[in-house]
C-alpha positions as CSV (number, residue, x, y, z in Angstrom):
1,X,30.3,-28.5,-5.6
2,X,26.4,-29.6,-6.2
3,X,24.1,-26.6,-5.8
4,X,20.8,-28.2,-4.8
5,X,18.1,-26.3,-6.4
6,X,15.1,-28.0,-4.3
7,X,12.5,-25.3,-3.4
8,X,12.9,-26.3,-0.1
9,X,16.4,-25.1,-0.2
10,X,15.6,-21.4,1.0
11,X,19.4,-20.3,1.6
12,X,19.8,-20.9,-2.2
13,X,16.5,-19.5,-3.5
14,X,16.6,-16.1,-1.1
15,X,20.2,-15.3,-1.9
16,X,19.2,-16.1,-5.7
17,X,16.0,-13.9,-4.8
18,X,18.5,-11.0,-3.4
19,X,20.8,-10.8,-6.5
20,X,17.6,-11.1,-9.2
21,X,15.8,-8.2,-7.4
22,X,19.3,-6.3,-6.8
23,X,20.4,-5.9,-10.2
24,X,17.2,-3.6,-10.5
25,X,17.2,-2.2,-6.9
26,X,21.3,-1.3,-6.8
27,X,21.6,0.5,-10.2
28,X,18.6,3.0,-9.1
29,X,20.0,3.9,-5.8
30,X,23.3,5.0,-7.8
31,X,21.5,6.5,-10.5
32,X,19.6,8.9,-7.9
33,X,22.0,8.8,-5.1
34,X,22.9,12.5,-4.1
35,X,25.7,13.1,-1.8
36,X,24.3,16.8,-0.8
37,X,21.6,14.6,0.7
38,X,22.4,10.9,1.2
39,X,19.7,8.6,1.5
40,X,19.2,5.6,-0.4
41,X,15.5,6.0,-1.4
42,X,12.8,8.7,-2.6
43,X,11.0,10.6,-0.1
44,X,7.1,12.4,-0.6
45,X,4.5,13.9,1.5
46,X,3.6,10.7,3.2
47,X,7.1,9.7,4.5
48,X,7.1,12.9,6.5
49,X,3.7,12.0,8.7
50,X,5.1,8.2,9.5
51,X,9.2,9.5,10.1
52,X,9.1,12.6,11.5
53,X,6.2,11.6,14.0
54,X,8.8,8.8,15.2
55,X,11.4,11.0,15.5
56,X,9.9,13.7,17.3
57,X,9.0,10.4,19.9
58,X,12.4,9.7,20.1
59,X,13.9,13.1,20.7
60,X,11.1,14.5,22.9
61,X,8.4,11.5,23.6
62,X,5.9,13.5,21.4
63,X,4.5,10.9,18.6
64,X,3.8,14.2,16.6
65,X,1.7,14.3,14.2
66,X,0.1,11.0,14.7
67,X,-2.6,10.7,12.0
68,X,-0.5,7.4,10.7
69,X,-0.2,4.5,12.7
70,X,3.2,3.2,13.9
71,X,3.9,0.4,12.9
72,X,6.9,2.2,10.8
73,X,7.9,3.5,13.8
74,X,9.0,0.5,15.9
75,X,11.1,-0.3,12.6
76,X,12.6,2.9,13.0
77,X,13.0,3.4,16.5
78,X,14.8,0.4,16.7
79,X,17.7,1.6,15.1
80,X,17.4,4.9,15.9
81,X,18.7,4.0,19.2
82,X,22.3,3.3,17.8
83,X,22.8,5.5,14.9
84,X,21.9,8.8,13.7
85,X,18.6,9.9,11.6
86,X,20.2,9.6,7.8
87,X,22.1,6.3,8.5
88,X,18.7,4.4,10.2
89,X,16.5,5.5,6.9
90,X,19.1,4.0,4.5
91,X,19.0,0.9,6.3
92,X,15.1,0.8,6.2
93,X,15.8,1.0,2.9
94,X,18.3,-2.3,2.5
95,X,15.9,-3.9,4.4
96,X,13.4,-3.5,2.2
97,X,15.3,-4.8,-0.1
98,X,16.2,-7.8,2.0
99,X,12.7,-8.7,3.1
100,X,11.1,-8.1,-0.2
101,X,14.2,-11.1,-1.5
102,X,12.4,-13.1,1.2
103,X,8.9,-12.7,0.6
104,X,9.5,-13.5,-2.7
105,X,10.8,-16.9,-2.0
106,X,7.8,-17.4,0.7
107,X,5.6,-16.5,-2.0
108,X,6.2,-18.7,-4.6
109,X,6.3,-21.5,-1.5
110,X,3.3,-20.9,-0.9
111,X,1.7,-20.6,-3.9
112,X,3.9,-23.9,-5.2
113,X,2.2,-25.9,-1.8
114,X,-1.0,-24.4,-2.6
115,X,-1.5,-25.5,-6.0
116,X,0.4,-28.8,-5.6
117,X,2.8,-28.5,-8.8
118,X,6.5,-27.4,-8.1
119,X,6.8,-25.7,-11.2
120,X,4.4,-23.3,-10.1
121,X,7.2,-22.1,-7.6
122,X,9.3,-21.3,-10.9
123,X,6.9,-19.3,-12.2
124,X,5.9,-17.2,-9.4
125,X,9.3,-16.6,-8.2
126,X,11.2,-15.4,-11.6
127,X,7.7,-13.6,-12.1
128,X,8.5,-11.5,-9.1
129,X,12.2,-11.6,-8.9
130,X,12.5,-9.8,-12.9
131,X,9.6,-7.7,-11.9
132,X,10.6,-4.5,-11.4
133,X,7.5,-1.9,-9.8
134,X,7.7,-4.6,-7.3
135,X,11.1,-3.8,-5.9
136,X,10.3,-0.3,-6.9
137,X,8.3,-0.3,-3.5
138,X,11.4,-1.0,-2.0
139,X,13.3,2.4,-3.0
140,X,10.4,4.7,-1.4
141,X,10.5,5.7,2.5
142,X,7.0,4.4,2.6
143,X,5.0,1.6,4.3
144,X,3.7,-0.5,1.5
145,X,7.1,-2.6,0.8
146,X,7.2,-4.1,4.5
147,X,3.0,-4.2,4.4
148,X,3.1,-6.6,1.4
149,X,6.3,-8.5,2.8
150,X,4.4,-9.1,6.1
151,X,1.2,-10.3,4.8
152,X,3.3,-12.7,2.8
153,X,4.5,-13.9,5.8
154,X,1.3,-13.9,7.6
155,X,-0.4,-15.7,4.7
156,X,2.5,-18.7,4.3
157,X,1.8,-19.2,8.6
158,X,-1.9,-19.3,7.7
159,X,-1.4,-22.1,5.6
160,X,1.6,-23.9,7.5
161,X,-1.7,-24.0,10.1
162,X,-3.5,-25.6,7.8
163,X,-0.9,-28.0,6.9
164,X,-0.2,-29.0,10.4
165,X,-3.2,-27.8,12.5
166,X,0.1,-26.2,14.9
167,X,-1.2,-23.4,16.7
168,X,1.6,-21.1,17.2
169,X,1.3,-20.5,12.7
170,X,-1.6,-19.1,14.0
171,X,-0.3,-16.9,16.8
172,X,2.3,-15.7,13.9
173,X,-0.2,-15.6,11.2
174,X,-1.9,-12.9,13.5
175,X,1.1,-11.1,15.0
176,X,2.5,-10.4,11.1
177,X,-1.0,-9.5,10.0
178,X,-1.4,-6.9,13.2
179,X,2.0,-5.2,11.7
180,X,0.2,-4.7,8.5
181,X,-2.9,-3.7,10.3
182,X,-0.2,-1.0,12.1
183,X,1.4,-0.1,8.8
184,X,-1.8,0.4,6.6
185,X,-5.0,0.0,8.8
186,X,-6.8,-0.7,5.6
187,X,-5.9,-4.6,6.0
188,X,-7.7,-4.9,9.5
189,X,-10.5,-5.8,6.7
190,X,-8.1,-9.1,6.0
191,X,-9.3,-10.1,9.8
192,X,-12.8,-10.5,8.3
193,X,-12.0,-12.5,5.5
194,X,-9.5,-14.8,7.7
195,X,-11.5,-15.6,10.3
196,X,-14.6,-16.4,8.2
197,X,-11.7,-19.3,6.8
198,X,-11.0,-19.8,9.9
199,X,-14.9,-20.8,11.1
200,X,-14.9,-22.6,8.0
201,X,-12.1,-24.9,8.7
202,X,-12.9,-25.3,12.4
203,X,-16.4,-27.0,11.4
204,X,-14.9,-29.3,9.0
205,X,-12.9,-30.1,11.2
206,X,-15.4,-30.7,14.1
207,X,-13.4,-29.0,16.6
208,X,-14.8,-28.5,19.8
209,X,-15.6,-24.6,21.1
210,X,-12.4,-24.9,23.7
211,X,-10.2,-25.5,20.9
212,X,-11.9,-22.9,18.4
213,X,-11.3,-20.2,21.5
214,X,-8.0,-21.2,21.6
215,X,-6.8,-21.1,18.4
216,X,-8.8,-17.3,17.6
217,X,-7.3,-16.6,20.8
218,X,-4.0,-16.8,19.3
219,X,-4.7,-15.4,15.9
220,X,-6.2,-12.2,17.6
221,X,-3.8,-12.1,20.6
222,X,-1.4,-9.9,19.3
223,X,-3.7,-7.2,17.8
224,X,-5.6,-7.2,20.9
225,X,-2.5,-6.0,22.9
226,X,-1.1,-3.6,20.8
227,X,-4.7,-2.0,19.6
228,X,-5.8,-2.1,23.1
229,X,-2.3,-0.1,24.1
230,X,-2.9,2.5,20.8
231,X,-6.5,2.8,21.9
232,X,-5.6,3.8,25.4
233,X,-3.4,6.0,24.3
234,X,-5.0,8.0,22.0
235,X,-7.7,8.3,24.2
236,X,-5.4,9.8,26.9
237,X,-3.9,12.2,24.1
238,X,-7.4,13.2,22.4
239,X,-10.2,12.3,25.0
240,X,-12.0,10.5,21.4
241,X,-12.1,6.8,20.9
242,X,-9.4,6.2,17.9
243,X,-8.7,2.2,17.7
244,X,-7.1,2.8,14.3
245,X,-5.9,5.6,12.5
246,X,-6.7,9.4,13.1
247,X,-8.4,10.0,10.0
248,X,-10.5,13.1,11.0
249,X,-8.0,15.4,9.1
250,X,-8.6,13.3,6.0
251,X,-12.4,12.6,6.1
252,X,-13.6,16.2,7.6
253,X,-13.2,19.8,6.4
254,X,-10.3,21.5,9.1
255,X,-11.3,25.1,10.2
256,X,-7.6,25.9,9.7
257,X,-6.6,24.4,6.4
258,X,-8.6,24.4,2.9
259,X,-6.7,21.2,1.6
260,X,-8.6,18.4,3.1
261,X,-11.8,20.4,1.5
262,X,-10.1,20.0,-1.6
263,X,-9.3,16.5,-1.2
264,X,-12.6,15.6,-0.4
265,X,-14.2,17.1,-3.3
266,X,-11.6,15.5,-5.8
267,X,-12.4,12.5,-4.2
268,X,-16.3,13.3,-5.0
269,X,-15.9,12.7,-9.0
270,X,-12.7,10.1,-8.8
271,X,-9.8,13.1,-8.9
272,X,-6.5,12.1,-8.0
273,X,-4.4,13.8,-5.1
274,X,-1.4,13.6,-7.4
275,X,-2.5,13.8,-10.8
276,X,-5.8,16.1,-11.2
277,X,-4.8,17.8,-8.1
278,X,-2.0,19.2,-10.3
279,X,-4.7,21.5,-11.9
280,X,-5.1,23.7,-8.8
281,X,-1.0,24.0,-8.5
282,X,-0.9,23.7,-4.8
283,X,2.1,21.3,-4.9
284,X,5.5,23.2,-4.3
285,X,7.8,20.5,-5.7
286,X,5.9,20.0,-8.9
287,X,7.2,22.1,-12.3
288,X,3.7,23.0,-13.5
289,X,5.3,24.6,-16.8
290,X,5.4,20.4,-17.9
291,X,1.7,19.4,-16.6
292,X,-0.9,19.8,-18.8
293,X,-3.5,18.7,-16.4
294,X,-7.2,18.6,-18.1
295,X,-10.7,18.3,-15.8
296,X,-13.6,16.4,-17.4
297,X,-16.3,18.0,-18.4
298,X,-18.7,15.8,-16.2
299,X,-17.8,17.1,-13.0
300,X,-19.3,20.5,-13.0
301,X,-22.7,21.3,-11.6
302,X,-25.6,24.1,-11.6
303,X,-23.5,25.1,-8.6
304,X,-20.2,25.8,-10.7
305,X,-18.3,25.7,-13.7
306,X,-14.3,26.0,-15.1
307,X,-15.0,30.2,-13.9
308,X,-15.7,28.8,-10.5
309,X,-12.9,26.4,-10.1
310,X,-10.2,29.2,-11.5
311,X,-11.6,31.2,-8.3
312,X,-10.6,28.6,-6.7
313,X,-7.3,27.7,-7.6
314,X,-6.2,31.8,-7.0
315,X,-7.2,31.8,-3.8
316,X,-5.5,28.6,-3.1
317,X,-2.3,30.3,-4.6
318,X,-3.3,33.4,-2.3
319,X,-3.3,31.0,0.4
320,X,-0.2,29.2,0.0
321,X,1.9,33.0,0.5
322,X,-0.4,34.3,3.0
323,X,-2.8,31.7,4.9
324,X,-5.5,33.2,7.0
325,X,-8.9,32.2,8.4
326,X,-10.8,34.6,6.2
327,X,-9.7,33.1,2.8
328,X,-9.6,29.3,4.3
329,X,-13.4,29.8,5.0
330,X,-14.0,31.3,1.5
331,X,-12.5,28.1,0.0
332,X,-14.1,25.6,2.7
333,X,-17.6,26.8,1.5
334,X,-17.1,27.1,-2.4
335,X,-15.5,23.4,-1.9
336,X,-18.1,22.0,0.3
337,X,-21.0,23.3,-1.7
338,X,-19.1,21.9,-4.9
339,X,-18.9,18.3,-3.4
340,X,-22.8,18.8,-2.2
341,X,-23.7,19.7,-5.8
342,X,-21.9,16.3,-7.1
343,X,-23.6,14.0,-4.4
344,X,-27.1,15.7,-4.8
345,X,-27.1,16.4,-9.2
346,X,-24.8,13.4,-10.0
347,X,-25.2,11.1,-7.4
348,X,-24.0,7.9,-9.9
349,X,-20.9,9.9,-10.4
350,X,-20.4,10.6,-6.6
351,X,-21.1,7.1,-5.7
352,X,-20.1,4.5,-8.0
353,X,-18.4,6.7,-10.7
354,X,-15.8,8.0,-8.8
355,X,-15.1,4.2,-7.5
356,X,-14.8,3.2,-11.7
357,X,-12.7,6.1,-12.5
358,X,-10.0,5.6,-9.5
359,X,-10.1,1.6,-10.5
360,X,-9.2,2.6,-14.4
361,X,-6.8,5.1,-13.3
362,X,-5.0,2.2,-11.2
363,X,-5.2,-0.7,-14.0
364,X,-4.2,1.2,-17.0
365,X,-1.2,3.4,-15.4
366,X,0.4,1.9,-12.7
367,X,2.9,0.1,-15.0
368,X,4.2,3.4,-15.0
369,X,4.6,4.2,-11.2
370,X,8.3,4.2,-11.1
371,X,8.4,7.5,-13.8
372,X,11.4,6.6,-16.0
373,X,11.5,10.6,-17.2
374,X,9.3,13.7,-16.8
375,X,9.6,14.0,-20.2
376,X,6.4,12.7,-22.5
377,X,6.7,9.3,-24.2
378,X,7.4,11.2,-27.8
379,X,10.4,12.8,-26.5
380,X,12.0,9.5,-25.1
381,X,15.3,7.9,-26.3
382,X,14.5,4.2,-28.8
383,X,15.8,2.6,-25.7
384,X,13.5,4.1,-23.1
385,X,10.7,3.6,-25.6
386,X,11.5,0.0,-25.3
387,X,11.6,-0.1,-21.6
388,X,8.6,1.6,-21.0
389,X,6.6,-0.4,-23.4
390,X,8.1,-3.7,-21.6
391,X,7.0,-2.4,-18.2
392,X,3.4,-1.8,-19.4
393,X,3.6,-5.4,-21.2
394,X,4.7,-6.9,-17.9
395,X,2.2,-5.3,-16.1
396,X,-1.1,-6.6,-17.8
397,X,0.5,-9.8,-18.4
398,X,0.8,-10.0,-14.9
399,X,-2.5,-8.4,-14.0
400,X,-4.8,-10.0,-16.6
401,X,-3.1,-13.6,-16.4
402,X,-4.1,-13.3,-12.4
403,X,-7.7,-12.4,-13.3
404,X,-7.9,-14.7,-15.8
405,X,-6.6,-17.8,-13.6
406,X,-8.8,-16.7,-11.3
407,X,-11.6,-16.9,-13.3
408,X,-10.7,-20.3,-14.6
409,X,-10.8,-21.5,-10.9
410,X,-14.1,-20.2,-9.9
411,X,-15.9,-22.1,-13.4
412,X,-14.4,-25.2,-12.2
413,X,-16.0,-24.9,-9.1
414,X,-13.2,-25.5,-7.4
415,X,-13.5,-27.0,-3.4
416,X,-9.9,-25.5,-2.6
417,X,-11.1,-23.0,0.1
418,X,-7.5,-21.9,0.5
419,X,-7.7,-20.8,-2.7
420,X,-10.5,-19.5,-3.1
421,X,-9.5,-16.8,-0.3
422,X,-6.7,-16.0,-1.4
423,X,-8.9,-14.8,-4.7
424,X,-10.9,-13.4,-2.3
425,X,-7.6,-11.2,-1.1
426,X,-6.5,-10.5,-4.6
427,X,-10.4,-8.8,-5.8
428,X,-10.4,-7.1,-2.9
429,X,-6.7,-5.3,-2.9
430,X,-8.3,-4.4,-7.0
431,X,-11.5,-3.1,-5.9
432,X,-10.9,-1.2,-2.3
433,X,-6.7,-0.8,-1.1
């Protein structure tokens, strides 16, 4: 028997993709498997606003709480139909897993057609297969492992339409890029950047204005349909225009609940809602004896110190045992004035500062997403030493080698315009997703 290792073979490569990415993916699901509670993956704050809204849909045709979009949902509802709650998340979780295999292999397609050297394919797809805080996604009841899948899909029918000049890669290229849009509404920017390509392409191409309707047409049809359906409905739910997501609990103080004032002031100086947040102690499920969370200096104002903030963390704690609207309005106003100080005494700080701070927070830790121990690197065994420092090497080998091939491409002036987006893609998911 002859295996035929041809990249166009995808049985071979996406069963090869499965088993690479499994021997990482597997291991942690026993590792952290708990029978008392037996899902396959981790859970946080965030998976409760995109499952439970689904499944209070499905038991009583409320989509409750809906500030997240639901494009999770249909995922989830699908299955839901058959089996019960615990059994449907654990297979979102295998097929995470599954579809993650498969954008692998579309990925390093892609990238191999792209660049018009077949080796390429070999690099990008044992690069992603031995990589592991890429299946890592994969483990979390989150959106972000099907987001990334889907946009590799979307991306390989965008080029397939290049290739060919087919329209229905463009009516796919839009309906996968709508899921994203409906998993992570942050990538509805990716519609800018596409169709900008697109007009591009259309005039060197010299088609005529029937054809370019056409083929937008089918890159926007999807999106069209199901925003115009989301729209309607929230409208009919809220009497507001919400085309997206409800983000009105994250971008405006609530009368009711001092945490988005909190969040919004973090986000004034570059804080982080699950690092610096820690300093206020507001997170039940955190062990605060084993954070030693330190605020810069930097951040405080004529309008308030380290005192003020101290105020501010006991009457959080005060509010956690027994909320009421006197003590919410207490910390809305110390909050609010706090963030106004920022904007109006440090206004670098509250506008491009915070931007730098978040950016070097997300280059030089994210290596260290999937947290190997609570315990500090000086208490680890040699042997997670060893696997720590290798994720971190992987990381920026990955990270800077991307930059720096980038760079390379934009000094040769290259005419590739297909590549030159896709560059375009990779700067923007550094600088704003």
């Amino acid at each position: 028997m002859k295996f035929n290792f041809k990249i166009d073979n995808y049985w071979f490569w996406i069963l090869l993709s499965l088993l690479l990415k499994g021997l990482f993916f597997w291991p942690q699901v026993y590792l952290n498997y708990n029978s008392n509670q037996p899902l396959l993956g981790f859970t946080n704050k965030d998976s409760i606003e995109y499952y439970d809204s689904i499944e209070s849909f499905f038991l009583n045709g409320v989509y409750s709480p809906d500030v997240r979009m639901p494009g999770l949902g249909i995922i989830y509802l699908l299955f839901r139909q058959l089996f019960e709650k615990t059994i449907v998340l654990n297979i979102i979780i295998v097929l995470q897993w599954i579809i993650s295999s498969v954008a692998a292999y579309v990925l390093a397609l892609t990238v191999s057609k792209m660049i018009k050297k077949e080796s390429v394919f070999y690099f990008v797809f044992f690069l992603n297969a031995f990589t592991p805080f890429i299946i890592m996604w994969s483990l979390l009841f989150l959106t972000e492992s099907f987001c990334i899948s889907f946009f590799i899909f979307s991306f390989y029918f965008l080029m397939r339409f290049f290739e060919t000049s087919s329209k229905k890669y463009l009516f796919w290229c839009g309906l996968f890029l709508t899921w994203c849009v409906f998993l992570r509404p942050v990538f509805f920017l990716f519609y800018g950047i596409i169709t900008l390509l697109l007009f591009y392409h259309f005039m060197k191409e010299q088609l005529k204005l029937k054809a370019v309707i056409i083929n937008l047409t089918l890159f926007f049809l999807v999106f069209i349909i199901c925003d115009t359906a989301w729209t309607v409905r929230n409208y009919s739910k809220k009497n507001t225009f919400i085309w997206l997501n409800d983000i009105r609990s994250y971008s405006n103080v609530q009368k009711n609940d001092p945490f988005a004032a909190l969040f919004l002031y973090l986000q004034a100086w570059g804080g982080d809602v699950d690092t610096e947040v820690n300093w206020f102690e507001v997170d039940e499920g955190v062990d605060f004896t084993k954070v030693d969370t330190v605020l810069p200096r930097e951040i405080f104002t004529s309008k308030y110190n380290r005192d003020s903030l101290l105020l501010v963390k006991a009457r959080l704690s005060d509010y956690q045992k027994h909320p009421n609207d006197s003590i919410t309005a207490l910390l809305n106003n110390s909050l609010q004035n706090y963030t106004h100080s920022i904007k109006e005494e440090k206004p670098y700080l509250y506008y491009f500062g915070s931007g730098f701070k978040f950016l070097k927070k997300l280059i030089f830790t994210s290596y260290d997403i999937f947290n190997l121990s609570p315990k500090e690197f000086s208490e680890l065994s040699s042997l997670k030493k060893i696997y720590k420092i290798s994720f971190a090497i992987l990381f920026y080998f990955i990270f800077f080698s991307g930059m720096l091939y980038s760079l390379w491409f934009l000094l040769k002036k290259t005419k590739n315009y297909f590549i030159m987006m896709l560059m375009a893609i990779g700067f923007a998911n550094i600088f704003y997703i």
